[in-house]
Short mmCIF file of C-alpha atoms and ligand atoms in Angstrom, two decimals:
data_model
loop_
_atom_site.label_atom_id
_atom_site.label_comp_id
_atom_site.label_asym_id
_atom_site.label_seq_id
_atom_site.Cartn_x
_atom_site.Cartn_y
_atom_site.Cartn_z
CA MET W 1 -0.23 0.28 0.03
CA ILE W 2 1.21 3.55 -0.75
CA GLY W 3 0.06 5.74 1.06
CA THR W 4 -3.07 6.24 3.41
CA LEU W 5 -4.85 4.52 1.99
CA PRO W 6 -5.62 1.60 0.04
CA ARG W 7 -5.61 2.63 -3.34
CA ASP W 8 -6.13 0.84 -7.22
CA PRO W 9 -3.80 1.43 -9.62
CA PHE W 10 -3.64 5.24 -10.43
CA ARG W 11 -2.92 7.86 -12.45
CA PHE W 12 -2.30 11.32 -11.48
CA GLU W 13 -2.32 14.31 -13.93
CA PRO W 14 -0.85 17.97 -11.65
CA LEU W 15 -3.31 20.59 -12.73
CA PRO W 16 -1.41 23.33 -15.11
CA THR W 17 -2.90 26.43 -12.58
CA ARG W 18 0.14 28.75 -11.91
CA VAL W 19 -0.77 29.69 -8.04
CA LEU W 20 1.01 32.83 -5.87
CA PHE W 21 0.10 32.13 -1.74
CA GLY W 22 0.35 34.28 0.93
CA HIS W 23 -0.29 38.06 2.47
CA GLY W 24 -0.01 40.68 -0.13
CA THR W 25 0.44 38.19 -2.69
CA ARG W 26 -2.80 40.95 -4.99
CA THR W 27 0.40 43.48 -5.27
CA HIS W 28 1.87 41.05 -7.93
CA LEU W 29 -1.62 40.96 -10.14
CA ALA W 30 -0.24 43.44 -12.31
CA LYS W 31 3.28 41.66 -13.85
CA GLU W 32 0.91 38.07 -13.64
CA VAL W 33 -1.45 39.64 -15.46
CA ARG W 34 1.00 40.69 -18.20
CA ALA W 35 2.79 37.43 -17.80
CA ALA W 36 -0.40 35.75 -18.62
CA GLY W 37 0.07 37.70 -22.31
CA ILE W 38 -3.66 39.93 -21.27
CA THR W 39 -3.52 43.11 -22.74
CA ARG W 40 -7.44 44.60 -22.30
CA VAL W 41 -8.51 42.93 -19.10
CA LEU W 42 -11.85 42.90 -17.57
CA VAL W 43 -12.62 43.04 -14.14
CA LEU W 44 -15.51 40.90 -12.20
CA THR W 45 -17.00 40.84 -9.56
CA THR W 46 -20.26 40.84 -7.33
CA PRO W 47 -22.79 44.15 -6.81
CA PHE W 48 -21.60 43.74 -3.00
CA GLN W 49 -18.37 42.96 -3.79
CA LYS W 50 -17.99 46.51 -6.20
CA ASP W 51 -15.50 48.31 -3.86
CA LEU W 52 -12.67 45.76 -3.83
CA GLY W 53 -13.49 45.48 -7.74
CA ASP W 54 -12.76 49.20 -8.45
CA ALA W 55 -9.83 48.97 -5.95
CA VAL W 56 -8.22 45.64 -7.73
CA ALA W 57 -8.79 47.89 -11.03
CA ARG W 58 -6.93 50.88 -9.95
CA ASP W 59 -3.93 48.43 -9.05
CA LEU W 60 -3.64 47.49 -12.48
CA GLY W 61 -3.59 50.32 -13.93
CA ASP W 62 -4.00 50.71 -17.95
CA VAL W 63 -4.56 46.89 -19.09
CA VAL W 64 -8.39 47.44 -17.68
CA ALA W 65 -10.73 48.14 -19.71
CA GLY W 66 -14.47 47.97 -17.87
CA VAL W 67 -15.23 46.61 -13.85
CA PHE W 68 -18.63 44.23 -14.52
CA ASN W 69 -20.00 43.95 -10.70
CA GLY W 70 -22.95 42.37 -11.18
CA ALA W 71 -21.22 38.79 -10.98
CA ALA W 72 -24.57 36.40 -9.07
CA MET W 73 -24.34 33.08 -7.22
CA HIS W 74 -25.29 29.93 -9.35
CA THR W 75 -24.05 31.25 -12.42
CA PRO W 76 -27.40 32.82 -14.73
CA THR W 77 -27.04 33.13 -17.99
CA ASP W 78 -28.64 35.77 -18.15
CA VAL W 79 -25.80 37.63 -16.20
CA THR W 80 -23.38 36.18 -18.42
CA ALA W 81 -25.12 37.71 -21.20
CA GLN W 82 -24.66 40.89 -19.77
CA ALA W 83 -21.41 40.52 -19.18
CA LEU W 84 -20.07 39.08 -22.82
CA ASP W 85 -21.34 42.02 -23.89
CA ALA W 86 -18.77 44.16 -21.73
CA LEU W 87 -16.29 42.04 -23.05
CA THR W 88 -16.62 42.34 -25.99
CA THR W 89 -17.56 45.88 -25.99
CA ALA W 90 -13.84 46.53 -24.21
CA GLY W 91 -12.00 44.82 -26.49
CA ALA W 92 -11.05 42.45 -23.44
CA ASP W 93 -9.32 39.46 -24.53
CA GLY W 94 -8.40 38.26 -20.37
CA VAL W 95 -10.42 38.60 -16.80
CA VAL W 96 -9.33 39.31 -13.38
CA ALA W 97 -12.20 37.15 -11.11
CA VAL W 98 -12.41 38.65 -7.57
CA GLY W 99 -14.35 37.06 -5.35
CA GLY W 100 -15.61 33.62 -4.07
CA GLY W 101 -17.44 30.95 -6.14
CA SER W 102 -20.19 32.94 -7.89
CA THR W 103 -17.38 36.02 -9.39
CA ILE W 104 -15.58 33.26 -10.16
CA GLY W 105 -17.70 31.13 -11.87
CA LEU W 106 -18.93 34.12 -14.11
CA GLY W 107 -15.61 34.28 -15.41
CA LYS W 108 -15.62 30.27 -16.37
CA ALA W 109 -18.78 30.60 -17.61
CA LEU W 110 -16.86 33.65 -20.31
CA ALA W 111 -13.58 31.43 -20.56
CA ALA W 112 -16.42 28.39 -21.82
CA ARG W 113 -17.73 31.09 -24.33
CA THR W 114 -14.60 32.83 -25.60
CA ASP W 115 -11.66 30.95 -24.45
CA VAL W 116 -10.56 34.39 -22.15
CA VAL W 117 -7.68 33.86 -20.16
CA GLN W 118 -9.01 33.72 -16.35
CA VAL W 119 -6.61 34.85 -13.08
CA VAL W 120 -8.46 34.74 -9.94
CA LEU W 121 -8.44 36.12 -6.97
CA PRO W 122 -10.47 33.86 -4.27
CA THR W 123 -11.77 35.63 -1.22
CA THR W 124 -13.98 32.43 -0.20
CA TYR W 125 -12.87 28.99 0.61
CA ALA W 126 -15.17 27.67 -1.75
CA GLY W 127 -12.01 26.66 -4.37
CA SER W 128 -13.77 26.69 -8.15
CA GLU W 129 -10.70 28.59 -8.75
CA MET W 130 -8.92 24.91 -9.35
CA THR W 131 -11.03 23.41 -11.34
CA PRO W 132 -12.54 23.11 -14.96
CA ILE W 133 -16.11 21.82 -13.62
CA LEU W 134 -18.83 25.21 -14.54
CA GLY W 135 -22.06 25.02 -13.14
CA GLU W 136 -25.43 27.51 -15.09
CA THR W 137 -28.54 28.51 -13.91
CA GLU W 138 -31.66 29.05 -17.13
CA ASN W 139 -34.88 28.78 -15.99
CA GLY W 140 -34.11 27.56 -13.21
CA LEU W 141 -32.10 24.31 -14.05
CA LYS W 142 -28.82 24.01 -13.11
CA THR W 143 -26.19 22.28 -15.28
CA THR W 144 -23.02 21.55 -15.24
CA ARG W 145 -19.76 21.20 -17.58
CA SER W 146 -16.08 20.62 -17.72
CA GLY W 147 -13.68 21.68 -20.38
CA PRO W 148 -10.13 22.74 -19.80
CA GLU W 149 -10.86 26.13 -21.04
CA ILE W 150 -13.17 26.57 -18.47
CA ARG W 151 -9.89 26.01 -15.69
CA PRO W 152 -8.67 29.37 -14.50
CA GLU W 153 -4.64 30.27 -15.47
CA VAL W 154 -4.00 32.03 -12.92
CA VAL W 155 -4.94 31.82 -9.36
CA ILE W 156 -3.37 34.17 -6.94
CA TYR W 157 -4.71 33.60 -2.80
CA ASP W 158 -3.82 36.49 -0.83
CA VAL W 159 -4.75 36.45 2.90
CA ALA W 160 -5.51 39.72 3.18
CA LEU W 161 -8.30 39.62 1.45
CA THR W 162 -10.34 36.88 3.30
CA HIS W 163 -10.31 38.58 6.43
CA THR W 164 -13.54 41.07 5.34
CA LEU W 165 -15.51 37.19 4.70
CA PRO W 166 -17.55 37.62 7.82
CA ALA W 167 -17.15 34.73 10.89
CA ALA W 168 -20.55 32.53 9.73
CA MET W 169 -19.24 32.73 6.07
CA SER W 170 -16.00 31.49 7.20
CA VAL W 171 -16.98 28.53 8.68
CA THR W 172 -19.45 27.62 6.26
CA SER W 173 -17.39 28.65 3.04
CA GLY W 174 -14.41 26.68 5.50
CA ILE W 175 -16.95 23.20 5.52
CA ASN W 176 -17.94 23.43 1.59
CA ALA W 177 -13.97 23.10 1.24
CA ILE W 178 -13.67 19.76 3.46
CA ALA W 179 -16.86 18.17 1.71
CA HIS W 180 -14.02 18.14 -1.45
CA ALA W 181 -11.52 16.63 0.38
CA VAL W 182 -13.74 13.59 2.39
CA GLU W 183 -15.29 12.82 -0.78
CA ALA W 184 -11.79 12.59 -2.93
CA LEU W 185 -10.84 10.08 -0.29
CA TYR W 186 -13.43 7.68 -1.69
CA ALA W 187 -12.85 9.14 -5.12
CA VAL W 188 -12.72 5.98 -7.69
CA ASN W 189 -9.98 7.98 -9.39
CA GLY W 190 -8.24 8.97 -6.33
CA ASN W 191 -4.62 9.16 -5.81
CA PRO W 192 -1.58 8.94 -2.96
CA LEU W 193 -0.89 12.80 -3.70
CA MET W 194 -4.52 13.84 -3.07
CA ASP W 195 -5.09 11.49 0.01
CA ALA W 196 -2.18 13.53 1.35
CA LEU W 197 -3.92 16.33 0.34
CA ALA W 198 -6.93 16.31 1.33
CA LEU W 199 -6.39 14.74 5.15
CA GLU W 200 -3.39 17.47 5.50
CA GLY W 201 -6.89 20.11 3.64
CA ILE W 202 -8.91 19.19 6.48
CA ARG W 203 -6.47 19.09 9.22
CA ALA W 204 -6.00 22.62 8.31
CA LEU W 205 -9.66 23.85 7.58
CA THR W 206 -10.53 22.66 11.30
CA GLY W 207 -8.04 23.75 13.42
CA ALA W 208 -7.94 27.21 11.52
CA LEU W 209 -12.05 27.72 11.55
CA PRO W 210 -12.28 27.97 15.00
CA LEU W 211 -9.37 30.01 15.50
CA ILE W 212 -11.54 32.02 12.91
CA VAL W 213 -14.96 31.95 14.89
CA ALA W 214 -13.69 33.45 18.22
CA ASP W 215 -11.48 36.84 16.33
CA PRO W 216 -12.62 37.55 13.07
CA HIS W 217 -10.77 40.20 12.50
CA ARG W 218 -7.48 39.71 13.94
CA GLY W 219 -6.23 37.29 11.32
CA ALA W 220 -5.82 34.37 13.39
CA GLY W 221 -6.49 30.95 11.39
CA ARG W 222 -6.95 33.04 7.79
CA GLU W 223 -3.82 32.02 6.77
CA ALA W 224 -4.11 28.68 7.44
CA ALA W 225 -8.19 28.53 6.03
CA LEU W 226 -6.85 29.65 2.59
CA TYR W 227 -4.12 26.61 2.37
CA GLY W 228 -6.90 24.64 3.77
CA ALA W 229 -9.34 25.92 0.87
CA TRP W 230 -6.16 25.60 -1.79
CA LEU W 231 -5.29 21.75 -1.26
CA CYS W 232 -9.89 21.04 -0.80
CA GLY W 233 -10.10 22.94 -4.07
CA THR W 234 -7.08 20.94 -5.70
CA CYS W 235 -8.56 17.95 -4.97
CA LEU W 236 -12.12 18.74 -6.11
CA GLY W 237 -10.29 19.76 -9.86
CA SER W 238 -8.59 16.65 -9.87
CA VAL W 239 -10.91 13.65 -8.72
CA GLY W 240 -14.48 12.96 -9.16
CA MET W 241 -17.22 13.67 -6.41
CA ALA W 242 -20.06 11.60 -4.91
CA LEU W 243 -22.95 11.22 -3.42
CA HIS W 244 -22.93 14.13 -0.80
CA HIS W 245 -22.28 16.31 -4.02
CA LYS W 246 -24.57 15.49 -5.74
CA LEU W 247 -27.54 15.88 -2.92
CA CYS W 248 -26.09 19.65 -2.46
CA HIS W 249 -26.10 20.06 -6.18
CA THR W 250 -29.84 18.70 -6.36
CA LEU W 251 -30.58 20.83 -3.25
CA GLY W 252 -29.43 23.88 -4.57
CA GLY W 253 -30.50 23.68 -8.02
CA SER W 254 -34.00 22.07 -7.58
CA PHE W 255 -34.82 23.69 -4.46
CA GLY W 256 -33.07 27.06 -3.90
CA LEU W 257 -31.15 25.88 -1.23
CA PRO W 258 -27.80 28.32 -0.16
CA HIS W 259 -24.08 26.63 -1.74
CA ALA W 260 -22.15 26.89 1.58
CA GLU W 261 -24.33 26.39 4.07
CA THR W 262 -26.94 23.13 2.23
CA HIS W 263 -23.00 21.55 2.73
CA THR W 264 -22.35 22.25 5.76
CA VAL W 265 -25.19 20.69 6.73
CA VAL W 266 -25.29 17.25 4.38
CA LEU W 267 -21.35 16.65 4.78
CA PRO W 268 -22.39 14.55 8.02
CA HIS W 269 -24.81 12.91 6.90
CA ALA W 270 -23.67 12.07 3.42
CA LEU W 271 -20.15 10.60 5.42
CA ALA W 272 -22.85 8.91 7.48
CA TYR W 273 -24.22 7.12 4.93
CA ASN W 274 -20.90 6.14 3.17
CA ALA W 275 -18.84 5.23 6.09
CA PRO W 276 -19.30 1.46 5.99
CA ALA W 277 -18.61 0.52 3.13
CA VAL W 278 -14.52 2.95 3.37
CA PRO W 279 -13.57 1.81 7.00
CA LYS W 280 -10.03 2.91 5.82
CA VAL W 281 -11.18 6.38 5.11
CA ILE W 282 -13.15 6.44 8.31
CA ASP W 283 -10.02 5.29 9.81
CA ALA W 284 -7.64 8.21 8.11
CA LEU W 285 -9.98 10.87 9.24
CA ARG W 286 -10.37 9.48 12.70
CA PRO W 287 -7.12 11.32 14.43
CA ILE W 288 -8.69 15.01 13.09
CA LEU W 289 -12.50 14.48 13.15
CA GLY W 290 -12.90 12.13 16.27
CA ASP W 291 -13.59 8.81 16.64
CA ASP W 292 -16.66 9.06 14.57
CA PRO W 293 -15.83 11.92 12.48
CA ALA W 294 -19.57 11.88 11.03
CA LEU W 295 -20.10 13.45 14.05
CA GLY W 296 -17.40 14.72 14.36
CA LEU W 297 -17.95 17.20 11.45
CA HIS W 298 -21.86 17.30 12.28
CA HIS W 299 -20.31 19.09 16.12
CA LEU W 300 -18.42 21.33 13.99
CA ALA W 301 -20.22 22.86 12.17
CA ARG W 302 -23.23 23.39 15.58
CA ASP W 303 -20.45 23.77 17.96
CA LEU W 304 -19.10 26.95 15.44
CA GLY W 305 -23.03 28.50 14.99
CA ALA W 306 -23.01 26.70 11.33
CA PRO W 307 -26.55 25.72 10.31
CA THR W 308 -27.67 21.35 11.30
CA SER W 309 -30.30 21.62 9.31
CA LEU W 310 -32.27 21.28 6.01
CA SER W 311 -35.33 22.49 7.48
CA GLY W 312 -33.34 25.07 8.71
CA LEU W 313 -31.93 26.41 4.94
CA GLY W 314 -35.92 26.91 4.31
CA LEU W 315 -36.12 23.40 3.02
CA ASP W 316 -40.63 21.99 2.93
CA ALA W 317 -39.93 17.91 4.86
CA ALA W 318 -42.64 17.26 1.73
CA SER W 319 -39.46 18.19 -0.51
CA LEU W 320 -37.67 15.08 1.29
CA ASP W 321 -38.98 12.65 -1.05
CA ARG W 322 -38.15 14.24 -4.17
CA ALA W 323 -34.70 14.90 -3.45
CA THR W 324 -33.76 11.36 -2.71
CA GLU W 325 -35.60 10.49 -5.98
CA LEU W 326 -33.55 12.76 -7.90
CA ALA W 327 -29.97 11.67 -6.40
CA LEU W 328 -31.48 7.89 -7.17
CA GLN W 329 -31.71 8.95 -11.07
CA ALA W 330 -28.16 10.25 -11.77
CA ARG W 331 -26.09 7.61 -12.22
CA TYR W 332 -22.37 8.30 -11.25
CA PRO W 333 -19.90 6.10 -8.54
CA ASN W 334 -20.69 6.18 -4.89
CA PRO W 335 -19.15 3.65 -2.42
CA ARG W 336 -22.28 2.28 -1.28
CA PRO W 337 -24.54 1.69 -3.17
CA LEU W 338 -27.28 3.82 -3.42
CA GLU W 339 -30.98 2.67 -1.65
CA ALA W 340 -33.80 4.83 -1.44
CA GLY W 341 -34.60 3.78 2.06
CA ALA W 342 -31.32 4.28 3.43
CA LEU W 343 -31.02 7.34 1.77
CA ARG W 344 -34.44 8.44 2.77
CA ALA W 345 -33.81 8.67 6.38
CA THR W 346 -30.38 10.29 5.36
CA LEU W 347 -31.94 13.06 4.28
CA GLY W 348 -34.53 13.05 7.13
CA ARG W 349 -32.12 13.56 9.45
CA ALA W 350 -29.82 16.28 8.15
CA TRP W 351 -33.95 18.38 7.40
CA ALA W 352 -34.45 18.10 10.83
CA GLY W 353 -30.92 17.98 12.04
CA THR W 354 -30.23 15.33 14.05
CA ALA W 355 -27.19 13.87 14.95
CA PRO W 356 -25.66 11.23 11.78
CA ILE W 357 -26.05 7.56 12.39
CA SER W 358 -23.66 5.33 9.98
CA GLU W 359 -26.13 3.26 7.84
CA ILE W 360 -25.22 -0.82 8.10
CA SER W 361 -25.24 -1.39 4.28
CA SER W 362 -28.25 -3.45 2.64
CA GLU W 363 -25.80 -5.15 0.34
CA GLY W 364 -23.69 -6.07 3.21
CA SER W 365 -20.00 -3.80 2.73
CA SER W 366 -20.49 -2.81 6.62
CA ALA W 367 -16.40 -1.32 8.42
P1 NAD H 401 -20.11 33.86 -3.08
O1 NAD H 401 -19.49 33.91 -4.54
O2 NAD H 401 -21.33 33.24 -3.95
O3 NAD H 401 -20.12 35.14 -2.05
C1 NAD H 401 -21.16 35.06 -1.32
C2 NAD H 401 -21.02 36.65 -0.30
O4 NAD H 401 -20.00 36.55 -0.52
C3 NAD H 401 -20.93 37.64 -2.09
O5 NAD H 401 -21.81 38.49 -2.14
C4 NAD H 401 -19.45 37.98 -2.31
O6 NAD H 401 -19.53 38.84 -2.69
C5 NAD H 401 -19.46 37.92 -0.79
N1 NAD H 401 -18.05 37.55 -0.30
C6 NAD H 401 -16.83 36.98 -0.65
N2 NAD H 401 -15.91 36.84 -0.35
C7 NAD H 401 -16.56 37.94 0.19
C8 NAD H 401 -15.23 38.40 1.57
N3 NAD H 401 -14.15 37.93 1.49
N4 NAD H 401 -15.70 39.16 2.39
C9 NAD H 401 -16.67 39.40 2.26
N5 NAD H 401 -17.63 39.49 1.58
C10 NAD H 401 -16.77 38.39 0.54
O7 NAD H 401 -20.30 32.44 -2.49
P2 NAD H 401 -19.39 30.95 -2.56
O8 NAD H 401 -20.42 30.19 -1.20
O9 NAD H 401 -18.11 30.85 -2.26
O10 NAD H 401 -19.59 30.32 -4.37
C11 NAD H 401 -20.73 29.69 -4.27
C12 NAD H 401 -20.60 29.09 -5.46
O11 NAD H 401 -20.13 28.76 -6.31
C13 NAD H 401 -22.25 28.91 -6.27
O12 NAD H 401 -23.06 29.22 -7.29
C14 NAD H 401 -21.69 27.41 -6.48
O13 NAD H 401 -22.04 26.18 -6.84
C15 NAD H 401 -19.59 28.05 -7.55
N6 NAD H 401 -18.65 26.98 -6.66
C16 NAD H 401 -18.73 26.14 -7.89
C17 NAD H 401 -17.34 25.84 -7.93
C18 NAD H 401 -16.82 24.54 -9.47
O14 NAD H 401 -16.22 23.78 -9.20
N7 NAD H 401 -17.57 24.69 -10.14
C19 NAD H 401 -16.96 24.87 -6.82
C20 NAD H 401 -17.31 25.91 -5.34
C21 NAD H 401 -18.49 26.73 -5.77
#
């Protein structure tokens, strides 16, 4: 056995993304934009982060062709159409996305249509910057696609940009990142390097989040949290995800639940569902999350004041049967076979906010 977990023969392809990490790395932005071959740049951000977008535009100087500050959650295609107009009118050959997954998603949507060069300054822990995946919403339907042109070319992690992320959002965004690493540990196409990154990412984030909640503004924990987010995002961009991500995609796309909060509520329950099929993964997580890692994640969220129930996020109990059906419909690899009754019970616990319970599979794959 190589590494922590047993693995079948594996393939490893390093991500081509250029990464800068540290405090104050934003000062390298103009140089990185030029080095990426960009001659005219459109800066992207959300309405909430408009001032930051303007400040970044000032940092960039003459190369800036405009600022588009309309990015929105779940990448609505009508917003992308407006941004595409702005990109074309400006004659830009590059974008600088400064923000969380929503802003980064808009940059990816533009790249999917024009192959424009992307430089990203992430300000949350969601991890989208490291992936070739784009989720888009049209007429209330969320679809995903993937391709090499979608992955950002340059990512500048500047710890200073995360200091403003409110404590509550830091926790849910951090647990969103942990979810990528947990599912990487049992990915069918995983490898020992991703396992090591996943465990290190989870360790960094679980240590950092309590420090951030204790004092969000002083910066303790911010560096470790962003480092963990980079590692977990690398896992998301490198190997396939399973039940947890499918459930969250369904709950976000079909029932309009908020992204990071939904990940936070569902993760302990999805891990509990899969636990009987992945005893070695559970062993590997124990030193970080305690004897019952699913319960450890539930307690982490609860103790840091994060949401722990889908009912609290506004999901109607009547939607649980439909959510189960949708999760069963799609075919995707998962370590434990999907069983309607057990899955419905798992979602029921996530809805009520009760502690996760590891299910024993009727297929007999128990720990
Ligand atoms: P977000 O980008 O929607 O940000 C939420 C809000 O917080 C926004 O108003 C934003 O402006 C604000 N914000 C962001 N950083 C801040 C900071 N440092 N200080 C103060 N405010 C800040 O939230 P998110 O959770 O990062 O992204 C969610 C979106 O990203 C979803 O649409 C999700 O589907 C997508 N996503 C995609 C991938 C992928 O690989 N395709 C991965 C993860 C998330």
